[in-house]
CSV table of C-alpha atoms and ligand atoms in Angstrom, one decimal:
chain,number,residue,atom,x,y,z
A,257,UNK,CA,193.3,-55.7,8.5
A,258,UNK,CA,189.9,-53.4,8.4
A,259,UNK,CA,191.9,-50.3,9.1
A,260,UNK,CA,194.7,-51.0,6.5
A,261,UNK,CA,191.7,-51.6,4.2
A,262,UNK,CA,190.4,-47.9,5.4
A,263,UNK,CA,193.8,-46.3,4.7
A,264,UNK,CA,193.5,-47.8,1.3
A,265,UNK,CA,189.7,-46.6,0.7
A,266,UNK,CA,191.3,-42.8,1.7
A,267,UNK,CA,194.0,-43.1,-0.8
A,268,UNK,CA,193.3,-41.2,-3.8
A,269,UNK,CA,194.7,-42.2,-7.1
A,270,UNK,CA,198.1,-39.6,-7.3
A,271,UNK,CA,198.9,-41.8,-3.9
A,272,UNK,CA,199.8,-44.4,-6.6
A,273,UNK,CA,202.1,-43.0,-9.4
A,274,UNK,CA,205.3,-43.1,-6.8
A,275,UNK,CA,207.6,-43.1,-9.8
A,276,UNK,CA,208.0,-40.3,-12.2
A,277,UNK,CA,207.8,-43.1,-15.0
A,278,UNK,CA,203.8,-43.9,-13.7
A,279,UNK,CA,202.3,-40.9,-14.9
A,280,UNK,CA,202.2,-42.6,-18.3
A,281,UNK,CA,199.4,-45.1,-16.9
A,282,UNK,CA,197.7,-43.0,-14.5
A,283,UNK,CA,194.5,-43.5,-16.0
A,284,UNK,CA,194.3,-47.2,-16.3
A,285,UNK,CA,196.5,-47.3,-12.8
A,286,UNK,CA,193.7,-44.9,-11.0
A,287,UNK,CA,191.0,-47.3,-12.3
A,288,UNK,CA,192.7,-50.6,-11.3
A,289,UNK,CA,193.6,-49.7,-8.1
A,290,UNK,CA,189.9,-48.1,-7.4
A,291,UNK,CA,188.8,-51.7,-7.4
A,292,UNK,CA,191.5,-51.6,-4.4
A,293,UNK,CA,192.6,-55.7,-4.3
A,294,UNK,CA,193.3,-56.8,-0.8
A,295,UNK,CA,197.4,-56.9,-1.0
A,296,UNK,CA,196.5,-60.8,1.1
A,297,UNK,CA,194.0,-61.7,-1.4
A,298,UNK,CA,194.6,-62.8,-5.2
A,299,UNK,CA,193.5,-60.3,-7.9
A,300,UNK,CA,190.2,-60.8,-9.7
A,301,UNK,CA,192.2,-62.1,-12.5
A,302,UNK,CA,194.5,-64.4,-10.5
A,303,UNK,CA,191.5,-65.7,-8.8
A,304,UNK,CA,190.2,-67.2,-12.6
A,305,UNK,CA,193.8,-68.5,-13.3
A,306,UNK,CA,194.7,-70.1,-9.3
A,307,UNK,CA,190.5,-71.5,-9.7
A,308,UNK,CA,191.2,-73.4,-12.6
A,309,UNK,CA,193.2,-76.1,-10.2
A,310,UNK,CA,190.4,-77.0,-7.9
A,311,UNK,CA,187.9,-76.8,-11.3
A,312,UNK,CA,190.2,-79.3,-13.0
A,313,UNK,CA,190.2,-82.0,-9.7
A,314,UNK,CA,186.6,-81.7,-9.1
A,315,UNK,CA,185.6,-82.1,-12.6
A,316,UNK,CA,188.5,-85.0,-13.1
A,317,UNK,CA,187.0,-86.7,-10.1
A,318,UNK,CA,182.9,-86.4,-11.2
A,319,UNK,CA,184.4,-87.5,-14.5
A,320,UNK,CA,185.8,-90.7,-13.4
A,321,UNK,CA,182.6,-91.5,-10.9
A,322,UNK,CA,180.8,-91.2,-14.0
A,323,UNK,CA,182.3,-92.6,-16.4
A,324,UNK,CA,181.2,-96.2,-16.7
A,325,UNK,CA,184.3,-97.1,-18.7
A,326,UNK,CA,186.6,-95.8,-15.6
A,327,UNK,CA,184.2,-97.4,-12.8
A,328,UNK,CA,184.6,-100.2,-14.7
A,329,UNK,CA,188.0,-100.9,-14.9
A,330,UNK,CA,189.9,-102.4,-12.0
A,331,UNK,CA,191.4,-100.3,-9.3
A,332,UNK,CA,194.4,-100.7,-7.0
A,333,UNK,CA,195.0,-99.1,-4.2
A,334,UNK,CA,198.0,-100.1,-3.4
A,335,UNK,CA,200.3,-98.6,-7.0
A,336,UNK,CA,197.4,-96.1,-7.3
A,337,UNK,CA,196.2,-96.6,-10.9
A,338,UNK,CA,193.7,-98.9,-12.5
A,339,UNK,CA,195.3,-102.3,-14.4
A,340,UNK,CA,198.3,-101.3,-16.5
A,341,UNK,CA,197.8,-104.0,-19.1
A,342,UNK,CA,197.3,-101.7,-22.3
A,343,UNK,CA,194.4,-104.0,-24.2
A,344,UNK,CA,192.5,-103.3,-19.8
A,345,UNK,CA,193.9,-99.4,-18.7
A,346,UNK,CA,190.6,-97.6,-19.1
A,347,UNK,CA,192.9,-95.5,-21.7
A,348,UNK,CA,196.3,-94.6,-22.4
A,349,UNK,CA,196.4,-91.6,-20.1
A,350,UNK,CA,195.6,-94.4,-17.3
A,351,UNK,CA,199.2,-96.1,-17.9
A,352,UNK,CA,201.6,-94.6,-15.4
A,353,UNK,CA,204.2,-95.4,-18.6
A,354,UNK,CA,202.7,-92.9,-21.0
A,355,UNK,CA,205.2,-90.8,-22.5
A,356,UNK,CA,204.2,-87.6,-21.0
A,357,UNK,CA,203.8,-88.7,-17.8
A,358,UNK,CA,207.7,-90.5,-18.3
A,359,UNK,CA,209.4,-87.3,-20.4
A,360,UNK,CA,207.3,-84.3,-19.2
A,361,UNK,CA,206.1,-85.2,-15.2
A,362,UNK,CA,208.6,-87.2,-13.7
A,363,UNK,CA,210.8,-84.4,-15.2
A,364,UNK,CA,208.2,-81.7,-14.2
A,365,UNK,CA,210.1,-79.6,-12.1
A,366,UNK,CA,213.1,-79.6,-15.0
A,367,UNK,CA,210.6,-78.4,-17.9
A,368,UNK,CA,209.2,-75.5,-15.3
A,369,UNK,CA,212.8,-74.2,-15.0
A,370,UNK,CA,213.4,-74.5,-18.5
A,371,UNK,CA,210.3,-72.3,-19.5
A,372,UNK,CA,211.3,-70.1,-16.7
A,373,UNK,CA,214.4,-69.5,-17.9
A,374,UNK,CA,213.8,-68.8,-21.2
A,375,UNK,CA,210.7,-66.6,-20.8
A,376,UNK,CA,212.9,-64.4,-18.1
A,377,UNK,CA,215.8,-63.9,-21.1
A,378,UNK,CA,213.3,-63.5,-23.6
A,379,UNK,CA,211.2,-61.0,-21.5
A,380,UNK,CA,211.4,-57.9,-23.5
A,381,UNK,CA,213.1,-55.2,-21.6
A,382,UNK,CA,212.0,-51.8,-23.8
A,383,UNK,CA,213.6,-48.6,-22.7
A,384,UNK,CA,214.4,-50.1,-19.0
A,385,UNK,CA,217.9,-49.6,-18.0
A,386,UNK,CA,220.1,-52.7,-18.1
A,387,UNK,CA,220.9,-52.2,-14.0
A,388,UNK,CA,217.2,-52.7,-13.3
A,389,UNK,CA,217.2,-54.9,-15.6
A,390,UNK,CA,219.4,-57.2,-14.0
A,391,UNK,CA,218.6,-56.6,-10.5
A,392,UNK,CA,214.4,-57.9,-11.7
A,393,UNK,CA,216.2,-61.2,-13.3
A,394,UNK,CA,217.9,-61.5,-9.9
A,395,UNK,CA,215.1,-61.4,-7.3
A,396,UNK,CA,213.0,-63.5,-10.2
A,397,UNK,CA,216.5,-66.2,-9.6
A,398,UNK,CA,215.4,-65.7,-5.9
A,399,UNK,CA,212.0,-66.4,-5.8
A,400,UNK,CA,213.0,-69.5,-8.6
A,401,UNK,CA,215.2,-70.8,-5.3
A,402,UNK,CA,212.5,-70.3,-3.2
A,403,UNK,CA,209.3,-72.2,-5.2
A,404,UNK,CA,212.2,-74.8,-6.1
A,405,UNK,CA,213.1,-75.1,-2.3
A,406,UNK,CA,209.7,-75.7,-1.6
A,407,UNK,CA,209.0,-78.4,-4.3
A,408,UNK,CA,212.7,-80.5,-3.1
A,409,UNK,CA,211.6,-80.5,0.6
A,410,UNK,CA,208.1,-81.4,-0.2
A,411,UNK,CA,209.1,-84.2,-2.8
A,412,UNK,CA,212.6,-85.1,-2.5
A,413,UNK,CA,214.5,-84.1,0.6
A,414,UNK,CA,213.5,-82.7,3.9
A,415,UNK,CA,216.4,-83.0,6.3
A,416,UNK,CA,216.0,-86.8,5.7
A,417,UNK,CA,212.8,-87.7,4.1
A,418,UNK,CA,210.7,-85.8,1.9
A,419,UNK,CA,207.4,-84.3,3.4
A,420,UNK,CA,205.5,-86.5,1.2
A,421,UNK,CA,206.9,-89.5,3.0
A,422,UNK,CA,206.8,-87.7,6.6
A,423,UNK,CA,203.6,-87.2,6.0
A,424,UNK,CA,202.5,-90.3,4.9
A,425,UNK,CA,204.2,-92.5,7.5
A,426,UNK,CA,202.6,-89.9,10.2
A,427,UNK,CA,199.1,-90.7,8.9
A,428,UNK,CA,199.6,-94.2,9.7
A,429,UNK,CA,201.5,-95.7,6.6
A,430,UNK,CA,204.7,-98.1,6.2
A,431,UNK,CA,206.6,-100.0,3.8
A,432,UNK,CA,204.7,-103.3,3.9
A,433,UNK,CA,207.9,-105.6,3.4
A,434,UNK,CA,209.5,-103.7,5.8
A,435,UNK,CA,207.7,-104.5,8.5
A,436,UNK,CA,207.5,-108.5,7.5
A,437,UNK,CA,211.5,-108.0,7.2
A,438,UNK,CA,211.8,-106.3,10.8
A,439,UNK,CA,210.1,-109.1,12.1
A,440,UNK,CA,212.5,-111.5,10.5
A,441,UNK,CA,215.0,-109.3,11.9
A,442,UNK,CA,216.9,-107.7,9.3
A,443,UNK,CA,217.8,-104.2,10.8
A,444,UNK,CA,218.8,-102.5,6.8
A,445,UNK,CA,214.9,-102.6,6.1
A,446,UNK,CA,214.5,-99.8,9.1
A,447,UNK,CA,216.2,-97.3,6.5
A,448,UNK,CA,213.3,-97.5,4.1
A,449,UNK,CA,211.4,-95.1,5.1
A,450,UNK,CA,210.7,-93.3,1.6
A,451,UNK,CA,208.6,-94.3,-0.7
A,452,UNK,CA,211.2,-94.6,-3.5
A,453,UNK,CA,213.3,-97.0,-1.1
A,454,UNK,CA,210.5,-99.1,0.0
A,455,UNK,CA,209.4,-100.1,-4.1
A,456,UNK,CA,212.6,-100.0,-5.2
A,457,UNK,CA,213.2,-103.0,-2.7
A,458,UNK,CA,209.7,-104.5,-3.6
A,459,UNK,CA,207.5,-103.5,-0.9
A,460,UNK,CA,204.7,-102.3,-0.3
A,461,UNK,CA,204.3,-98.5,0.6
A,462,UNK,CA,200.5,-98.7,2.2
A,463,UNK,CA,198.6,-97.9,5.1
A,464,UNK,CA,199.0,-93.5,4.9
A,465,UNK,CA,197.8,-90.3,3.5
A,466,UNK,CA,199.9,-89.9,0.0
A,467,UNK,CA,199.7,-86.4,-0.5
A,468,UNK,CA,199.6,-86.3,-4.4
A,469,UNK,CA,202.9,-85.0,-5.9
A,470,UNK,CA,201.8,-84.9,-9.5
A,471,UNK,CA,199.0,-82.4,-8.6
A,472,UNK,CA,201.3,-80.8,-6.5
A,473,UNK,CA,204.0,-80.3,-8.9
A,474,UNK,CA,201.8,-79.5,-11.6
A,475,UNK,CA,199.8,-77.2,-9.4
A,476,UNK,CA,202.9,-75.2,-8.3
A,477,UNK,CA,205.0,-75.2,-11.4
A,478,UNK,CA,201.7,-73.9,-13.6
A,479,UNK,CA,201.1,-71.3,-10.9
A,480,UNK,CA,205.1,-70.1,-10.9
A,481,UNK,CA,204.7,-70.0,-14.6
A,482,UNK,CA,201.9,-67.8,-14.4
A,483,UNK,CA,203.0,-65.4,-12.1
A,484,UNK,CA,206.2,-65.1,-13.6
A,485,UNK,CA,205.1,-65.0,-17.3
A,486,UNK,CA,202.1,-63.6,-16.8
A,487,UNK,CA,202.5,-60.1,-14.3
A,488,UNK,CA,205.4,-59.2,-16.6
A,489,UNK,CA,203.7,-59.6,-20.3
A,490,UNK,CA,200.3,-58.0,-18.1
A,491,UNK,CA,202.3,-55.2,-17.1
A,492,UNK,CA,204.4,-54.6,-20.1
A,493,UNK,CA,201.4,-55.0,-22.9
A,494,UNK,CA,199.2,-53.1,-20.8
A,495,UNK,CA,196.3,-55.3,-21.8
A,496,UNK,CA,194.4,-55.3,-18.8
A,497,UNK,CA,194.0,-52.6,-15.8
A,498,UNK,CA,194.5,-54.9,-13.1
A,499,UNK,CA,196.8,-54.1,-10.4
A,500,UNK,CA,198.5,-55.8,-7.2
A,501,UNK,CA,198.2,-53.7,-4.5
A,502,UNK,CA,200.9,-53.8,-1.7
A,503,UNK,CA,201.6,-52.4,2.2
A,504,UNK,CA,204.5,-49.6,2.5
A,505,UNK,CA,206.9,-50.0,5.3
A,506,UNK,CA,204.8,-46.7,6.7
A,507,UNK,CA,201.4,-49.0,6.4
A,508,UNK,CA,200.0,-47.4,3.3
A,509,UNK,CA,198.3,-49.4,0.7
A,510,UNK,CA,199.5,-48.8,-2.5
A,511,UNK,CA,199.7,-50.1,-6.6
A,512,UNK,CA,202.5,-52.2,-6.9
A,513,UNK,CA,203.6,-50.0,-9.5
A,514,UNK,CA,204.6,-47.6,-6.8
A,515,UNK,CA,207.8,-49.6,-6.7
A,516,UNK,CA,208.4,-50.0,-10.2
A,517,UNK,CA,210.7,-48.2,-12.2
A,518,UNK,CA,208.7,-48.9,-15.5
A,519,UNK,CA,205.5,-47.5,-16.6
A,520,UNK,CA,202.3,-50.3,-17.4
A,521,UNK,CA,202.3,-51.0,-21.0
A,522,UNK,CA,205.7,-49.8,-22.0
A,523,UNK,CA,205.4,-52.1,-24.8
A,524,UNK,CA,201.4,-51.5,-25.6
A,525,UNK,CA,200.7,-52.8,-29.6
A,526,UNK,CA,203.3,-55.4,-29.2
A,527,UNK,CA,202.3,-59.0,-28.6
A,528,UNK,CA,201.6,-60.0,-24.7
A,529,UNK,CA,203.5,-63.2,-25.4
A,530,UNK,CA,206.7,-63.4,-27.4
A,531,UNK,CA,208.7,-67.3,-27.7
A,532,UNK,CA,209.3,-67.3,-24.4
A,533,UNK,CA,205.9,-66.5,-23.4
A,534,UNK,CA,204.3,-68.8,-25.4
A,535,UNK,CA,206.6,-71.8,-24.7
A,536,UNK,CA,205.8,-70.8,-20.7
A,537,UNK,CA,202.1,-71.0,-21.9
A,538,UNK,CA,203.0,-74.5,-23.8
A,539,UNK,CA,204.4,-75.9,-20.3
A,540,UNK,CA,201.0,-74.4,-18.2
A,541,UNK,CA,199.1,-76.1,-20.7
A,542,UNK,CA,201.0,-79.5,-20.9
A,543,UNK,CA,200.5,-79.4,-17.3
A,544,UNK,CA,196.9,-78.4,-16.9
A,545,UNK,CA,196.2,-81.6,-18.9
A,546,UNK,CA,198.0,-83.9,-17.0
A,547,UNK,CA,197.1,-82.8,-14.1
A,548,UNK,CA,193.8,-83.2,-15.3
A,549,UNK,CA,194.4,-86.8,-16.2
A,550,UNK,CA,195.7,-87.3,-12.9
A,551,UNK,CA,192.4,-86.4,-11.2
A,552,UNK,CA,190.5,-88.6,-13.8
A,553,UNK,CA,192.7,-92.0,-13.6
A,554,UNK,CA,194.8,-92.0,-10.7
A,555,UNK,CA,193.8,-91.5,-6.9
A,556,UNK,CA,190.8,-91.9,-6.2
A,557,UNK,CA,188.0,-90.0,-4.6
A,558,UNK,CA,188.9,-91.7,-1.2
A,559,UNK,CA,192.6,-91.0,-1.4
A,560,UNK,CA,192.5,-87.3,-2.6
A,561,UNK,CA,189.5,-86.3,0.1
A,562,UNK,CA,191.2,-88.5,3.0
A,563,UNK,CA,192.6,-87.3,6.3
A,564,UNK,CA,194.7,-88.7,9.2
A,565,UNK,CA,192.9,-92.1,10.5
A,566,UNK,CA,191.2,-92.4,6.9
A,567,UNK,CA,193.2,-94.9,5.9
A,568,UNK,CA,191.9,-97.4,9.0
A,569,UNK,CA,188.5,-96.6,7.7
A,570,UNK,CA,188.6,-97.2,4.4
A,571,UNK,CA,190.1,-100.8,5.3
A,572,UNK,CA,186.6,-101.5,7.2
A,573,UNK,CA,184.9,-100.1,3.6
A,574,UNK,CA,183.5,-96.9,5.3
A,575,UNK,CA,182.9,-93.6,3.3
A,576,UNK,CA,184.3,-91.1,4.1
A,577,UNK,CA,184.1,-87.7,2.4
A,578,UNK,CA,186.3,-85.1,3.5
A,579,UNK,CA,187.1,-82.1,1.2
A,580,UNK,CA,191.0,-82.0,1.6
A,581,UNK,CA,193.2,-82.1,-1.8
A,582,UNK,CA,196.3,-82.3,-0.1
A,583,UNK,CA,198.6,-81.9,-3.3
A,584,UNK,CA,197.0,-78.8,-4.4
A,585,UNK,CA,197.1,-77.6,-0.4
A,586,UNK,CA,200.4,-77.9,-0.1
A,587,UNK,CA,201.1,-76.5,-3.6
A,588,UNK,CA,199.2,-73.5,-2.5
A,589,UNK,CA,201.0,-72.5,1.2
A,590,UNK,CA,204.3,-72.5,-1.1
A,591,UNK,CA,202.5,-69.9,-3.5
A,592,UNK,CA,201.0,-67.9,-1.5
A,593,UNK,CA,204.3,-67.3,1.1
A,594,UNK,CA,206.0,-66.7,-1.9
A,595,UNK,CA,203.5,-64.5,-4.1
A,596,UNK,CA,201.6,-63.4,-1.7
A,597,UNK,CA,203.6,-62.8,1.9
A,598,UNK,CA,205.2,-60.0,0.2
A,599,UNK,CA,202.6,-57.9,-0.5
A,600,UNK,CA,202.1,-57.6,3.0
A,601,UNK,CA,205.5,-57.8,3.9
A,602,UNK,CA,207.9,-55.0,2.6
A,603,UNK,CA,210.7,-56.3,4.5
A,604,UNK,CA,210.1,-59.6,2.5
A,605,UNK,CA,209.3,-58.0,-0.8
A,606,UNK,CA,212.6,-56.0,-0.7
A,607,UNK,CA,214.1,-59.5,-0.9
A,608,UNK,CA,212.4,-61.5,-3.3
A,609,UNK,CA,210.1,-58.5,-4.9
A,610,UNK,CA,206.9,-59.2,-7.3
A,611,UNK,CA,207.1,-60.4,-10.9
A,612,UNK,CA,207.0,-57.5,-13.2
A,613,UNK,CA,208.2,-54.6,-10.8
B,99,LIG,C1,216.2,-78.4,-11.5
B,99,LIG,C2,217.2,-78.5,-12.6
B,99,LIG,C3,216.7,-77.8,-13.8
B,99,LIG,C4,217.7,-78.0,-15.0
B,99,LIG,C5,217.1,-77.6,-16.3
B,99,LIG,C6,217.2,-76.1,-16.5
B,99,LIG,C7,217.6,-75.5,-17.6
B,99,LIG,C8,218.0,-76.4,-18.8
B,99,LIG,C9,218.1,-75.6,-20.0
B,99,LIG,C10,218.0,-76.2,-21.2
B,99,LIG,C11,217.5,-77.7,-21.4
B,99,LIG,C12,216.3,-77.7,-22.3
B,99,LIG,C13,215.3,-78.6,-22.1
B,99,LIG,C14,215.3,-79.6,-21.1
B,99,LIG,C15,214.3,-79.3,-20.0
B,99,LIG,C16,214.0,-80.3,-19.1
B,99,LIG,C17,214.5,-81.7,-19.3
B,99,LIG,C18,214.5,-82.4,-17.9
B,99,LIG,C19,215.9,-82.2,-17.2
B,99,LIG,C20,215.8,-82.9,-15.9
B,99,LIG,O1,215.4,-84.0,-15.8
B,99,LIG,S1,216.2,-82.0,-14.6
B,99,LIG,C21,215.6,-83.0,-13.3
B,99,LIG,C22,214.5,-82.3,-12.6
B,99,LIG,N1,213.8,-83.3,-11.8
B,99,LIG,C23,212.5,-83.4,-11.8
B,99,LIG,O2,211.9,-82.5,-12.4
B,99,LIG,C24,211.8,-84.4,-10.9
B,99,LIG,C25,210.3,-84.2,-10.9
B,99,LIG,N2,209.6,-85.3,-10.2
B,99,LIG,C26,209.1,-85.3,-9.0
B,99,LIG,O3,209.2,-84.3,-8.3
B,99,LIG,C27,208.4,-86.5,-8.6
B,99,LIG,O4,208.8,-87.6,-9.4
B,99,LIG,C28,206.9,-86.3,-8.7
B,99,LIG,C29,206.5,-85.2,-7.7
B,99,LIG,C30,206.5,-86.0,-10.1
B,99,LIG,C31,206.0,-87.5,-8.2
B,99,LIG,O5,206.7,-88.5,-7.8
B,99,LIG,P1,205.9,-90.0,-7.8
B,99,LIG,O6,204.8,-89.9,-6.9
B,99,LIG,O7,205.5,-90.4,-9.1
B,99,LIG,O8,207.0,-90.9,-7.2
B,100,A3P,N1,198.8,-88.1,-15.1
B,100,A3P,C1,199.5,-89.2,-14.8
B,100,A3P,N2,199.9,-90.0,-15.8
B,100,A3P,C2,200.6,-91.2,-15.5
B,100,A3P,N3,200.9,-91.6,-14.2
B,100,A3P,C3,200.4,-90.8,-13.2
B,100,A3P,C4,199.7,-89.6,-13.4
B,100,A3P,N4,199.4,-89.1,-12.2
B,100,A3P,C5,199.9,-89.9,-11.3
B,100,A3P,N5,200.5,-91.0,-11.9
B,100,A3P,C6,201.2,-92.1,-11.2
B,100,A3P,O1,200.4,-92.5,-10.1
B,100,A3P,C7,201.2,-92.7,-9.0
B,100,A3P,C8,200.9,-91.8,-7.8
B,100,A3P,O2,201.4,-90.5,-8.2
B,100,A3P,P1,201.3,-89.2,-7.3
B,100,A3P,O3,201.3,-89.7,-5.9
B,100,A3P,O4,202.6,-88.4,-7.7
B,100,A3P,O5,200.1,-88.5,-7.7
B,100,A3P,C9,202.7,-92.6,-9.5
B,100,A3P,O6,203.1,-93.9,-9.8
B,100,A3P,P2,204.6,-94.4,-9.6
B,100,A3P,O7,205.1,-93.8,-8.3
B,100,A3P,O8,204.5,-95.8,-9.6
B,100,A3P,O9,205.3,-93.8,-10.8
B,100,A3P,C10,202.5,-91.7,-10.7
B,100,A3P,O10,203.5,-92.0,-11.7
């Protein structure tokens, strides 16, 4: 990696304007790209928007150690949440039956695709020729499949089971009724091995790591909605000189802009944001709160910082602190194969290219 960084450091700033169209931006380009981002690492700018997750959990979490309201209020383990009773729930953010917890979460991944949708047709397309137009909305459809893939095998389906309830029975958990019915010896209970099955027949899904999927569906659809809302209105208003950089097929380090056949801030005066923009920023922000509530009232410090064999030792009442937000982990390997893999890769870029280009 030191010598592709090298190649990079030799590259002067007409390395950079690959396209005709670039020499528009060369000035703004040259300076971006002399801060030379790692093509593995997140921008500058990216860094702020992908370190408001971990901000949000850690400050959710102080918040409800502090809180003498929250520590007050009864906890279970076992659902996850403190007392649902409305006149006890230490607020009405606390009540898994909140209306934007029912309409907006549990319909998260819906909402995301909505705002993606509509941002992409609403993305102003300036002097760009329809053709490359249409072959941007079609790599954006790819990457969609590929961020949605992610999010179905992680939380709905995974060959069987989604990896939220792999997971969790292979950090020790079961469905508590389950196990009282296999002993009784009825062989149907042996199929419940989701979480969904196991409640839905009144058990008790205990004993394992639950990976959070609220934080990691917030975490990934807010972070899809940036990077496909925000590289394109970045690029297109001009705003700021910030600049992926990427490795050519011949090992060069380059501006992604190299690729592109559209100069930065084609649409420079014109507002970053248009409906589409701001409904995608609507969604990001929906979703930042709730995820924020999520890290205030439900899981709690022990269940969002445990790790295999946790589980054992928080029945004996040991503490254990182990950083390890699992949601926002797994939220982050699909981001990064998908927003960041490329950059590296050209052979995978050429499929699923970068927002914007
Ligand atoms: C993926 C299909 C998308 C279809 C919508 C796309 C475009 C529609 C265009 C116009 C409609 C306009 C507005 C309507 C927008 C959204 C409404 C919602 C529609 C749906 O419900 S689609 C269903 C999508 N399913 C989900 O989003 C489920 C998300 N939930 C989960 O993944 C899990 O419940 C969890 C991870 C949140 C946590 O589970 P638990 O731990 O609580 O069990
Ligand atoms: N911000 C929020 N608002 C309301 N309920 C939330 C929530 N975050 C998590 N929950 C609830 O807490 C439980 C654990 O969620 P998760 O593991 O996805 O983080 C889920 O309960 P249910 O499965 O009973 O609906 C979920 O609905």
């Amino acid at each position: 990696m030191a010598s592709v960084q090298r190649r990079a450091a030799s590259k002067t700033a007409s390395d950079l304007s690959g396209s005709p169209n670039n020499m528009a931006a060369s000035t703004s380009q040259a300076q971006a790209v002399s801060r030379r981002n790692p093509p593995y690492l997140p921008t500058p700018l990216e860094r702020i928007a992908l370190g408001i997750f971990p901000v949000i959990l850690v400050f959710g979490t102080i918040f409800s150690i502090v809180s003498p309201d929250i520590r007050a209020s009864p906890y279970d383990h076992v659902s996850q949440s403190h007392h649902q009773d409305p006149s006890i729930a230490p607020s009405y953010f606390a009540r898994k039956n909140n209306v934007f917890n029912v309409i907006f979460v549990k319909r998260g991944w819906g909402w995301v695709t909505f705002a993606f949708v509509f941002s992409l047709l609403m993305q102003p397309t300036g002097k760009t020729p329809p053709a490359v137009v249409l072959a941007r909305r079609i790599r954006a459809g790819v990457r969609w499949v590929a961020v949605t893939g992610w999010w179905f095998f992680v939380t709905q389906w995974f060959f069987g089971p989604p990896i939220i309830d792999r997971s969790f029975r292979w950090t020790g958990g079961k469905c508590e009724l389950a196990q009282r019915e296999v002993a009784m010896g009825d062989g149907t209970v042996k199929e419940m091995l989701t979480a969904v099955a196991c409640k839905a027949a009144g058990g008790k899904w205990k004993g394992g790591h639950d990976i959070s999927g609220h934080v990691f569906l917030l975490v990934l659809g807010t972070a899809f909605l940036m990077q496909e809302v925000g590289w394109p209105a970045l690029r297109f208003s001009g705003w700021h000189a910030e600049e992926r950089c990427v490795v050519m097929s011949d090992g060069a380090v380059k501006s992604a802009s190299a690729e592109s056949e559209t100069a930065v801030g084609e649409g420079s005066g014109e507002s970053a944001f248009n409906i589409g923009g701001k409904t995608a920023i609507g969604i990001i922000s929906l979703s930042l709160w709730m995820l924020l509530m999520t890290a205030i009232y439900f899981h709690t410090w022990f269940e969002k910082v445990s790790y295999k064999g946790a589980s054992r030792l928080m029945q004996q009442r040991k503490l254990i602190v182990v950083l390890q937000f699992t949601g926002l982990v797994t939220a982050t390997i699909g981001v990064y194969t998908i927003y960041y893999v490329p950059r590296f890769v050209p052979v995978l870029r050429g499929v699923v290219g970068l927002p914007g280009i």
